[in-house]
mmCIF file of C-alpha atoms in Angstrom:
data_model
loop_
_atom_site.group_PDB
_atom_site.id
_atom_site.type_symbol
_atom_site.label_atom_id
_atom_site.label_comp_id
_atom_site.label_asym_id
_atom_site.label_seq_id
_atom_site.Cartn_x
_atom_site.Cartn_y
_atom_site.Cartn_z
ATOM 1 C CA MET G 1 -2.459 22.992 14.009
ATOM 2 C CA ARG G 2 -1.327 19.785 12.284
ATOM 3 C CA LEU G 3 0.590 16.960 13.949
ATOM 4 C CA GLN G 4 2.560 13.943 12.816
ATOM 5 C CA GLN G 5 4.493 11.442 14.921
ATOM 6 C CA LEU G 6 7.287 8.985 14.208
ATOM 7 C CA ILE G 7 8.644 6.246 16.488
ATOM 8 C CA LEU G 8 12.169 5.006 15.782
ATOM 9 C CA ASN G 9 13.166 1.635 17.189
ATOM 10 C CA ASN G 10 16.569 1.290 15.591
ATOM 11 C CA HIS G 11 19.428 3.395 14.316
ATOM 12 C CA ALA G 12 19.000 2.682 10.609
ATOM 13 C CA ASP G 13 18.418 5.201 7.814
ATOM 14 C CA PHE G 14 17.306 8.360 9.656
ATOM 15 C CA ASP G 15 16.954 10.390 6.441
ATOM 16 C CA ALA G 16 14.461 7.932 4.990
ATOM 17 C CA ALA G 17 12.526 7.688 8.250
ATOM 18 C CA LEU G 18 12.195 11.496 8.487
ATOM 19 C CA ALA G 19 10.909 11.911 4.924
ATOM 20 C CA PRO G 20 7.168 11.931 5.872
ATOM 21 C CA LEU G 21 7.790 14.672 8.439
ATOM 22 C CA ALA G 22 9.734 16.747 5.925
ATOM 23 C CA LEU G 23 6.708 16.798 3.598
ATOM 24 C CA MET G 24 4.569 18.653 6.159
ATOM 25 C CA GLN G 25 7.259 21.349 6.686
ATOM 26 C CA PRO G 26 6.825 21.536 10.474
ATOM 27 C CA HIS G 27 7.516 24.618 12.549
ATOM 28 C CA LEU G 28 8.444 22.673 15.696
ATOM 29 C CA VAL G 29 9.883 19.175 16.164
ATOM 30 C CA LEU G 30 10.103 17.582 19.618
ATOM 31 C CA VAL G 31 12.466 14.626 20.073
ATOM 32 C CA PHE G 32 12.368 12.346 23.131
ATOM 33 C CA GLY G 33 14.610 9.294 23.076
ATOM 34 C CA ALA G 34 17.069 6.977 24.778
ATOM 35 C CA CYS G 35 20.566 8.355 25.438
ATOM 36 C CA ALA G 36 22.095 6.446 22.519
ATOM 37 C CA TYR G 37 20.172 8.584 20.003
ATOM 38 C CA PHE G 38 21.851 11.742 21.357
ATOM 39 C CA ALA G 39 25.319 10.435 22.227
ATOM 40 C CA ALA G 40 26.009 9.802 18.522
ATOM 41 C CA PRO G 41 25.695 12.656 15.982
ATOM 42 C CA GLU G 42 23.747 10.845 13.251
ATOM 43 C CA LEU G 43 20.170 11.643 14.346
ATOM 44 C CA SER G 44 20.862 15.296 15.110
ATOM 45 C CA ALA G 45 22.539 15.745 11.710
ATOM 46 C CA ALA G 46 19.685 14.015 9.874
ATOM 47 C CA LEU G 47 17.078 16.198 11.611
ATOM 48 C CA ARG G 48 18.860 19.340 10.452
ATOM 49 C CA ARG G 49 19.258 18.041 6.902
ATOM 50 C CA ARG G 50 15.666 16.884 6.464
ATOM 51 C CA LEU G 51 13.889 19.597 8.515
ATOM 52 C CA PRO G 52 15.957 22.743 7.877
ATOM 53 C CA GLY G 53 13.132 25.194 8.600
ATOM 54 C CA ALA G 54 12.009 23.681 11.898
ATOM 55 C CA VAL G 55 12.812 24.531 15.492
ATOM 56 C CA ILE G 56 14.172 21.263 16.902
ATOM 57 C CA ALA G 57 14.246 20.518 20.638
ATOM 58 C CA GLY G 58 14.436 17.337 22.684
ATOM 59 C CA CYS G 59 16.082 15.368 25.439
ATOM 60 C CA SER G 60 17.125 11.940 26.629
ATOM 61 C CA THR G 61 14.687 9.989 28.768
ATOM 62 C CA ALA G 62 13.973 7.097 31.103
ATOM 63 C CA GLY G 63 11.186 5.960 28.774
ATOM 64 C CA GLU G 64 9.378 7.499 25.806
ATOM 65 C CA ILE G 65 5.628 8.211 25.628
ATOM 66 C CA ALA G 66 3.621 8.035 22.399
ATOM 67 C CA GLY G 67 -0.098 7.430 22.030
ATOM 68 C CA LYS G 68 -1.168 5.207 24.914
ATOM 69 C CA ARG G 69 2.160 3.406 25.267
ATOM 70 C CA VAL G 70 5.497 3.721 27.010
ATOM 71 C CA TYR G 71 8.560 2.677 25.010
ATOM 72 C CA ASP G 72 12.144 1.941 26.026
ATOM 73 C CA ASP G 73 15.293 2.396 23.926
ATOM 74 C CA SER G 74 13.286 4.168 21.227
ATOM 75 C CA CYS G 75 12.978 7.721 19.919
ATOM 76 C CA VAL G 76 9.626 9.498 19.574
ATOM 77 C CA ILE G 77 9.650 12.430 17.148
ATOM 78 C CA THR G 78 6.590 14.704 17.015
ATOM 79 C CA ALA G 79 6.277 17.329 14.282
ATOM 80 C CA ILE G 80 3.948 20.315 14.692
ATOM 81 C CA ARG G 81 2.830 22.759 12.029
ATOM 82 C CA PHE G 82 0.999 25.733 13.523
ATOM 83 C CA ALA G 83 -1.646 27.780 11.766
ATOM 84 C CA HIS G 84 -1.396 30.958 13.854
ATOM 85 C CA THR G 85 1.569 30.543 16.227
ATOM 86 C CA THR G 86 5.245 31.318 15.769
ATOM 87 C CA VAL G 87 8.111 29.552 17.527
ATOM 88 C CA ALA G 88 11.615 30.495 18.692
ATOM 89 C CA ILE G 89 14.319 28.588 20.543
ATOM 90 C CA ALA G 90 17.166 29.522 22.853
ATOM 91 C CA ASP G 91 19.733 27.557 24.808
ATOM 92 C CA ALA G 92 22.273 28.188 27.541
ATOM 93 C CA ILE G 93 25.213 26.180 28.849
ATOM 94 C CA ILE G 94 25.026 25.308 32.551
ATOM 95 C CA CYS G 95 28.484 25.248 34.147
ATOM 96 C CA ASP G 96 27.555 23.444 37.382
ATOM 97 C CA MET G 97 24.710 23.162 39.885
ATOM 98 C CA ALA G 98 25.510 26.559 41.427
ATOM 99 C CA ASP G 99 25.015 28.113 37.979
ATOM 100 C CA SER G 100 21.371 26.969 37.720
ATOM 101 C CA HIS G 101 19.697 30.307 38.546
ATOM 102 C CA ASP G 102 22.002 32.292 36.272
ATOM 103 C CA THR G 103 21.445 29.758 33.477
ATOM 104 C CA GLY G 104 17.708 30.422 33.731
ATOM 105 C CA GLU G 105 18.366 34.155 33.496
ATOM 106 C CA ARG G 106 20.549 33.757 30.391
ATOM 107 C CA LEU G 107 17.964 31.493 28.793
ATOM 108 C CA ALA G 108 15.143 34.017 29.267
ATOM 109 C CA GLN G 109 17.263 36.865 27.962
ATOM 110 C CA ALA G 110 18.092 34.874 24.821
ATOM 111 C CA LEU G 111 14.410 34.392 23.930
ATOM 112 C CA PRO G 112 12.591 37.140 21.989
ATOM 113 C CA GLN G 113 9.983 38.476 24.424
ATOM 114 C CA GLU G 114 7.482 40.385 22.287
ATOM 115 C CA GLY G 115 4.292 38.334 21.928
ATOM 116 C CA LEU G 116 5.654 35.475 24.068
ATOM 117 C CA ALA G 117 2.805 33.378 25.489
ATOM 118 C CA ALA G 118 4.494 30.285 26.930
ATOM 119 C CA VAL G 119 7.824 28.484 27.293
ATOM 120 C CA PHE G 120 8.510 24.752 27.083
ATOM 121 C CA MET G 121 11.860 24.076 28.742
ATOM 122 C CA LEU G 122 14.087 20.994 28.733
ATOM 123 C CA GLY G 123 16.995 20.854 31.162
ATOM 124 C CA THR G 124 19.834 18.529 31.949
ATOM 125 C CA GLY G 125 18.890 15.949 34.553
ATOM 126 C CA VAL G 126 22.070 15.787 36.667
ATOM 127 C CA ALA G 127 24.202 18.476 38.351
ATOM 128 C CA ILE G 128 21.299 20.930 38.261
ATOM 129 C CA ASN G 129 19.017 22.692 40.720
ATOM 130 C CA GLY G 130 15.740 22.637 38.817
ATOM 131 C CA SER G 131 13.844 25.051 41.061
ATOM 132 C CA ALA G 132 16.657 27.632 40.879
ATOM 133 C CA LEU G 133 16.707 27.245 37.084
ATOM 134 C CA ILE G 134 12.973 27.974 36.883
ATOM 135 C CA ALA G 135 13.252 30.927 39.262
ATOM 136 C CA GLY G 136 15.981 32.496 37.137
ATOM 137 C CA LEU G 137 13.956 31.962 33.975
ATOM 138 C CA GLN G 138 10.657 33.288 35.307
ATOM 139 C CA ALA G 139 12.209 36.379 36.864
ATOM 140 C CA ASN G 140 13.279 37.495 33.380
ATOM 141 C CA LEU G 141 10.117 36.657 31.410
ATOM 142 C CA PRO G 142 7.177 39.004 30.779
ATOM 143 C CA PRO G 143 4.324 38.749 33.316
ATOM 144 C CA GLY G 144 1.830 35.993 32.577
ATOM 145 C CA VAL G 145 4.171 33.791 30.536
ATOM 146 C CA THR G 146 3.800 30.192 31.692
ATOM 147 C CA VAL G 147 6.572 27.597 31.858
ATOM 148 C CA SER G 148 6.336 23.815 31.544
ATOM 149 C CA GLY G 149 8.651 20.977 30.523
ATOM 150 C CA GLY G 150 11.030 18.634 32.309
ATOM 151 C CA LEU G 151 14.550 17.532 33.134
ATOM 152 C CA ALA G 152 16.246 14.956 30.928
ATOM 153 C CA ALA G 153 16.908 11.434 32.182
ATOM 154 C CA ASP G 154 19.246 8.536 31.467
ATOM 155 C CA GLY G 155 17.145 5.559 32.458
ATOM 156 C CA GLY G 156 17.621 6.186 36.190
ATOM 157 C CA ALA G 157 21.435 6.074 36.119
ATOM 158 C CA PHE G 158 21.891 9.766 37.078
ATOM 159 C CA ARG G 159 25.224 9.927 35.278
ATOM 160 C CA GLN G 160 24.860 11.729 31.918
ATOM 161 C CA THR G 161 21.766 13.198 30.281
ATOM 162 C CA TRP G 162 21.292 15.000 26.972
ATOM 163 C CA THR G 163 19.316 17.873 25.535
ATOM 164 C CA LEU G 164 18.872 18.769 21.877
ATOM 165 C CA GLY G 165 18.790 22.353 20.679
ATOM 166 C CA PRO G 166 20.521 24.916 18.451
ATOM 167 C CA ARG G 167 23.964 23.508 19.319
ATOM 168 C CA GLY G 168 22.864 19.951 18.560
ATOM 169 C CA ALA G 169 22.953 17.313 21.298
ATOM 170 C CA ALA G 170 24.826 18.272 24.466
ATOM 171 C CA ASP G 171 25.097 17.093 28.054
ATOM 172 C CA ASN G 172 25.498 20.571 29.589
ATOM 173 C CA THR G 173 22.777 22.651 27.931
ATOM 174 C CA VAL G 174 19.290 23.844 28.847
ATOM 175 C CA VAL G 175 16.862 24.494 25.980
ATOM 176 C CA ALA G 176 13.752 26.704 25.907
ATOM 177 C CA VAL G 177 11.091 26.811 23.176
ATOM 178 C CA GLY G 178 9.052 30.016 23.053
ATOM 179 C CA LEU G 179 5.470 29.995 21.702
ATOM 180 C CA TYR G 180 4.207 33.323 20.358
ATOM 181 C CA GLY G 181 0.829 34.776 19.446
ATOM 182 C CA LYS G 182 -2.687 35.313 20.758
ATOM 183 C CA ARG G 183 -4.246 32.170 19.330
ATOM 184 C CA ILE G 184 -2.173 29.536 21.128
ATOM 185 C CA ARG G 185 -4.082 27.875 23.970
ATOM 186 C CA LEU G 186 -2.436 25.929 26.790
ATOM 187 C CA GLY G 187 -3.888 23.746 29.508
ATOM 188 C CA TYR G 188 -1.936 22.378 32.456
ATOM 189 C CA GLY G 189 -2.341 19.642 35.044
ATOM 190 C CA SER G 190 -0.019 18.018 37.569
ATOM 191 C CA HIS G 191 -0.532 15.504 40.352
ATOM 192 C CA ALA G 192 1.428 12.868 42.253
ATOM 193 C CA GLY G 193 -0.371 10.023 44.036
ATOM 194 C CA TRP G 194 2.126 9.348 46.825
ATOM 195 C CA GLU G 195 1.333 9.005 50.536
ATOM 196 C CA ALA G 196 3.404 9.756 53.605
ATOM 197 C CA PHE G 197 4.858 7.337 56.134
ATOM 198 C CA GLY G 198 6.800 8.075 59.290
ATOM 199 C CA PRO G 199 7.003 11.380 61.158
ATOM 200 C CA ALA G 200 7.758 14.773 59.652
ATOM 201 C CA ARG G 201 11.440 15.584 60.131
ATOM 202 C CA LYS G 202 12.679 19.130 60.745
ATOM 203 C CA VAL G 203 15.191 20.498 58.238
ATOM 204 C CA THR G 204 18.088 21.559 60.435
ATOM 205 C CA ARG G 205 20.662 22.296 57.737
ATOM 206 C CA CYS G 206 20.465 22.740 53.987
ATOM 207 C CA VAL G 207 22.150 24.810 51.306
ATOM 208 C CA GLY G 208 20.004 25.273 48.201
ATOM 209 C CA ASN G 209 19.071 21.765 47.133
ATOM 210 C CA VAL G 210 21.641 19.951 49.301
ATOM 211 C CA LEU G 211 20.183 18.552 52.525
ATOM 212 C CA TYR G 212 22.685 18.060 55.354
ATOM 213 C CA GLY G 213 20.615 17.751 58.513
ATOM 214 C CA LEU G 214 17.246 16.387 59.702
ATOM 215 C CA ASP G 215 16.239 16.670 63.360
ATOM 216 C CA GLY G 216 19.841 17.559 64.171
ATOM 217 C CA ALA G 217 21.256 14.339 62.678
ATOM 218 C CA ARG G 218 22.969 13.671 59.351
ATOM 219 C CA ALA G 219 20.288 13.581 56.653
ATOM 220 C CA LEU G 220 21.760 10.513 54.936
ATOM 221 C CA ASP G 221 21.750 8.548 58.207
ATOM 222 C CA ILE G 222 18.072 9.331 58.834
ATOM 223 C CA TYR G 223 17.189 8.447 55.248
ATOM 224 C CA LYS G 224 19.042 5.117 55.364
ATOM 225 C CA LEU G 225 17.255 4.245 58.607
ATOM 226 C CA TYR G 226 13.924 4.362 56.775
ATOM 227 C CA LEU G 227 15.123 2.649 53.608
ATOM 228 C CA GLY G 228 16.553 -0.431 55.326
ATOM 229 C CA ASP G 229 17.774 -2.901 52.689
ATOM 230 C CA TYR G 230 16.945 -0.407 49.906
ATOM 231 C CA ALA G 231 19.791 1.810 51.191
ATOM 232 C CA ARG G 232 22.299 -0.502 49.477
ATOM 233 C CA ASP G 233 21.070 0.722 46.085
ATOM 234 C CA LEU G 234 21.247 4.472 46.680
ATOM 235 C CA PRO G 235 20.932 6.852 44.934
ATOM 236 C CA GLY G 236 18.779 4.882 42.474
ATOM 237 C CA SER G 237 16.520 3.409 45.172
ATOM 238 C CA GLY G 238 15.773 6.944 46.354
ATOM 239 C CA LEU G 239 13.389 7.220 43.405
ATOM 240 C CA LEU G 240 11.046 4.902 45.302
ATOM 241 C CA PHE G 241 11.049 7.094 48.427
ATOM 242 C CA PRO G 242 10.805 10.828 47.682
ATOM 243 C CA PHE G 243 10.251 13.605 50.225
ATOM 244 C CA GLU G 244 7.239 15.871 50.452
ATOM 245 C CA MET G 245 8.050 19.382 51.625
ATOM 246 C CA LEU G 246 6.025 20.828 54.499
ATOM 247 C CA SER G 247 6.067 24.419 55.694
ATOM 248 C CA ALA G 248 7.305 25.536 59.107
ATOM 249 C CA ALA G 249 3.664 25.198 60.228
ATOM 250 C CA HIS G 250 3.497 21.600 58.873
ATOM 251 C CA GLU G 251 1.278 22.709 55.976
ATOM 252 C CA LYS G 252 1.316 20.484 52.888
ATOM 253 C CA SER G 253 2.977 21.928 49.798
ATOM 254 C CA ASN G 254 2.152 19.119 47.339
ATOM 255 C CA VAL G 255 5.717 19.551 46.108
ATOM 256 C CA PHE G 256 7.959 16.493 46.148
ATOM 257 C CA ARG G 257 11.715 16.173 45.945
ATOM 258 C CA THR G 258 13.658 13.246 44.488
ATOM 259 C CA ILE G 259 17.177 12.297 45.563
ATOM 260 C CA LEU G 260 19.719 12.831 42.765
ATOM 261 C CA ALA G 261 22.903 11.989 44.668
ATOM 262 C CA VAL G 262 24.292 11.066 48.088
ATOM 263 C CA ASP G 263 27.547 12.060 49.776
ATOM 264 C CA GLU G 264 28.681 9.430 52.264
ATOM 265 C CA GLU G 265 31.431 11.609 53.731
ATOM 266 C CA GLN G 266 29.239 14.669 54.276
ATOM 267 C CA GLY G 267 26.165 12.604 55.132
ATOM 268 C CA SER G 268 24.140 14.710 52.704
ATOM 269 C CA LEU G 269 21.440 14.203 50.078
ATOM 270 C CA THR G 270 21.319 16.240 46.863
ATOM 271 C CA LEU G 271 17.701 16.783 45.842
ATOM 272 C CA ALA G 272 16.363 17.832 42.443
ATOM 273 C CA GLY G 273 15.275 21.264 43.691
ATOM 274 C CA ASP G 274 15.487 23.713 46.588
ATOM 275 C CA ILE G 275 14.369 22.757 50.090
ATOM 276 C CA LEU G 276 12.432 24.952 52.548
ATOM 277 C CA ALA G 277 15.160 25.839 55.036
ATOM 278 C CA ASP G 278 12.700 26.334 57.910
ATOM 279 C CA GLY G 279 10.344 23.527 56.886
ATOM 280 C CA TYR G 280 9.875 19.821 57.375
ATOM 281 C CA LEU G 281 10.285 16.797 55.138
ATOM 282 C CA LYS G 282 8.148 13.683 55.159
ATOM 283 C CA LEU G 283 9.065 10.435 53.453
ATOM 284 C CA MET G 284 6.634 9.129 50.828
ATOM 285 C CA HIS G 285 5.816 5.834 49.148
ATOM 286 C CA SER G 286 3.153 4.649 46.736
ATOM 287 C CA SER G 287 1.551 1.824 44.783
ATOM 288 C CA THR G 288 0.707 1.386 41.114
ATOM 289 C CA ASN G 289 -3.013 2.026 41.627
ATOM 290 C CA LYS G 290 -2.414 5.220 43.584
ATOM 291 C CA LEU G 291 -0.033 6.530 40.917
ATOM 292 C CA ILE G 292 -2.555 5.800 38.158
ATOM 293 C CA ASP G 293 -5.194 7.655 40.182
ATOM 294 C CA GLY G 294 -2.753 10.554 40.464
ATOM 295 C CA ALA G 295 -2.224 10.612 36.691
ATOM 296 C CA GLU G 296 -5.999 10.737 36.168
ATOM 297 C CA THR G 297 -6.210 13.676 38.590
ATOM 298 C CA ALA G 298 -3.532 15.489 36.574
ATOM 299 C CA ALA G 299 -5.526 14.992 33.355
ATOM 300 C CA ARG G 300 -8.744 16.201 34.994
ATOM 301 C CA GLY G 301 -6.909 19.338 36.101
ATOM 302 C CA VAL G 302 -6.319 20.448 32.497
ATOM 303 C CA ALA G 303 -8.710 23.286 31.791
ATOM 304 C CA PRO G 304 -10.879 22.626 28.696
ATOM 305 C CA GLN G 305 -10.327 24.867 25.669
ATOM 306 C CA PRO G 306 -13.822 25.268 24.170
ATOM 307 C CA ASP G 307 -12.661 27.618 21.390
ATOM 308 C CA ALA G 308 -9.867 25.331 20.173
ATOM 309 C CA VAL G 309 -9.963 24.077 16.579
ATOM 310 C CA GLY G 310 -7.898 21.497 14.717
ATOM 311 C CA GLU G 311 -5.679 18.929 16.371
ATOM 312 C CA GLN G 312 -4.247 19.224 19.853
ATOM 313 C CA LEU G 313 -1.023 17.966 21.407
ATOM 314 C CA ALA G 314 -0.644 16.665 24.962
ATOM 315 C CA LEU G 315 2.911 16.631 26.319
ATOM 316 C CA LEU G 316 3.251 14.226 29.246
ATOM 317 C CA VAL G 317 6.253 14.393 31.564
ATOM 318 C CA SER G 318 6.236 11.761 34.299
ATOM 319 C CA CYS G 319 8.923 10.857 36.825
ATOM 320 C CA VAL G 320 11.249 7.888 36.410
ATOM 321 C CA GLY G 321 10.433 6.986 40.028
ATOM 322 C CA ARG G 322 6.797 6.399 39.080
ATOM 323 C CA LYS G 323 7.921 4.120 36.264
ATOM 324 C CA LEU G 324 10.016 2.055 38.657
ATOM 325 C CA VAL G 325 7.088 1.594 41.040
ATOM 326 C CA MET G 326 4.607 0.662 38.305
ATOM 327 C CA GLY G 327 6.907 -1.688 36.404
ATOM 328 C CA ASP G 328 5.053 -3.590 33.680
ATOM 329 C CA ARG G 329 1.874 -1.611 34.400
ATOM 330 C CA VAL G 330 3.429 1.763 33.543
ATOM 331 C CA ASP G 331 1.352 2.004 30.321
ATOM 332 C CA GLU G 332 -1.766 2.269 32.472
ATOM 333 C CA GLU G 333 -1.041 5.795 33.700
ATOM 334 C CA VAL G 334 -0.523 6.983 30.119
ATOM 335 C CA GLU G 335 -3.736 5.234 29.016
ATOM 336 C CA ALA G 336 -5.628 6.919 31.854
ATOM 337 C CA VAL G 337 -4.431 10.381 30.808
ATOM 338 C CA ALA G 338 -5.035 9.752 27.092
ATOM 339 C CA ASP G 339 -8.593 8.541 27.681
ATOM 340 C CA LEU G 340 -9.488 11.602 29.757
ATOM 341 C CA LEU G 341 -7.980 13.972 27.179
ATOM 342 C CA GLY G 342 -10.058 12.609 24.339
ATOM 343 C CA GLY G 343 -8.383 9.388 23.248
ATOM 344 C CA GLY G 344 -7.549 9.408 19.542
ATOM 345 C CA ALA G 345 -8.496 13.089 19.130
ATOM 346 C CA THR G 346 -5.327 14.150 20.951
ATOM 347 C CA CYS G 347 -1.745 13.395 19.914
ATOM 348 C CA ILE G 348 0.203 12.189 22.959
ATOM 349 C CA ALA G 349 3.973 12.621 23.312
ATOM 350 C CA GLY G 350 6.321 12.823 26.262
ATOM 351 C CA PHE G 351 8.913 11.138 28.416
ATOM 352 C CA TYR G 352 9.917 9.838 31.839
ATOM 353 C CA SER G 353 12.139 12.409 33.494
ATOM 354 C CA ASN G 354 14.401 13.380 36.374
ATOM 355 C CA GLY G 355 12.062 16.278 37.172
ATOM 356 C CA GLU G 356 8.803 17.771 35.918
ATOM 357 C CA ILE G 357 8.083 21.454 35.288
ATOM 358 C CA GLY G 358 4.460 22.500 35.369
ATOM 359 C CA ILE G 359 1.459 24.086 37.011
ATOM 360 C CA ALA G 360 -0.491 22.061 39.561
ATOM 361 C CA GLN G 361 -3.788 23.916 39.028
ATOM 362 C CA PRO G 362 -5.179 26.806 36.961
ATOM 363 C CA GLN G 363 -3.584 30.106 37.990
ATOM 364 C CA GLY G 364 -0.975 28.189 40.023
ATOM 365 C CA ALA G 365 2.739 28.895 39.979
ATOM 366 C CA CYS G 366 5.110 27.231 37.538
ATOM 367 C CA GLN G 367 7.510 25.138 39.593
ATOM 368 C CA LEU G 368 9.691 22.068 39.662
ATOM 369 C CA HIS G 369 7.906 18.883 40.643
ATOM 370 C CA ASN G 370 9.252 15.415 41.300
ATOM 371 C CA GLN G 371 7.321 12.153 41.219
ATOM 372 C CA THR G 372 4.339 13.697 39.396
ATOM 373 C CA MET G 373 2.515 13.214 36.142
ATOM 374 C CA THR G 374 2.596 16.667 34.546
ATOM 375 C CA VAL G 375 0.486 17.452 31.474
ATOM 376 C CA THR G 376 0.704 20.370 29.018
ATOM 377 C CA VAL G 377 -1.970 20.536 26.300
ATOM 378 C CA LEU G 378 -1.396 22.764 23.250
ATOM 379 C CA SER G 379 -4.092 23.847 20.792
ATOM 380 C CA GLU G 380 -4.972 26.858 18.649
ATOM 381 C CA THR G 381 -8.126 28.904 18.197
#
């Protein structure tokens, strides 16, 4: 496997900038950038002109990851040429949030399934139920196929996000990249670093990923009570205070949910994924040091691949809420992951997201996470 990376910091001559990538004739090109790179057609058109034989996938972000750094208002393009792995891509239009599960089904059915080893999925980051999307996808994939990826972002605005796929850039499309063959190796890790405060609150009414009631009261009223002055900045300030889901027996799930939207009239909170209807929710907060520790735990969770040869690629998807907490120190969580994965021996790419898709531990289930650092490492034998 060979890798080459390009970081664009302006909107100048895309054709000239892409020339070095064209020389390596990549099989897969991943594009993570600020919304402006997708809202205009120039970059998408240049990618198709200069890299006609490549599968091209990407999304808008709340920050771009390359090497040991986090960039803003840039575009990170990573080209991969495999030695023994083939690649396919599929996409599906999502009509609205209620269509999330069916969109996952359509996406899986559009991917060739023979020899499929893993899927890297990029979804829209607003008006979507990420956990329902994953459930629909997984239910229609062959047994043992793993899923990772993330939901697009728009810098924390939660208004309009973009994905890039066969139709070009779109704000209503979910994209899946299929990796095929017996010599692709994947390692996964995911961890958060948040801690609870306040009592666990009983979910008394929810529909899918919309939370209406906690302890018999309006969910939004309870949430505002805890946020205090931060409530003025909802829904954006909700990124600083996610929920952890607990079971009906108060057992920890290590699954977090971020607030995507609020409805003042209904008193409801729309979360990024489904809620346990008979469970409890506990409010969380964190600090920069705890989040960096969580990122290190995610990197340590990646199973080593002793038979891997050539270069390897680490795809990092971290939550925009973590970036807001860490501020100017956000580079430190990327540095921590890069150092544990081998420093310069591993190519690092990724983005800050509205939701992370990954596996928390070996043999664990693929699911939607919020407020985590999620790592996918690709290599070949």
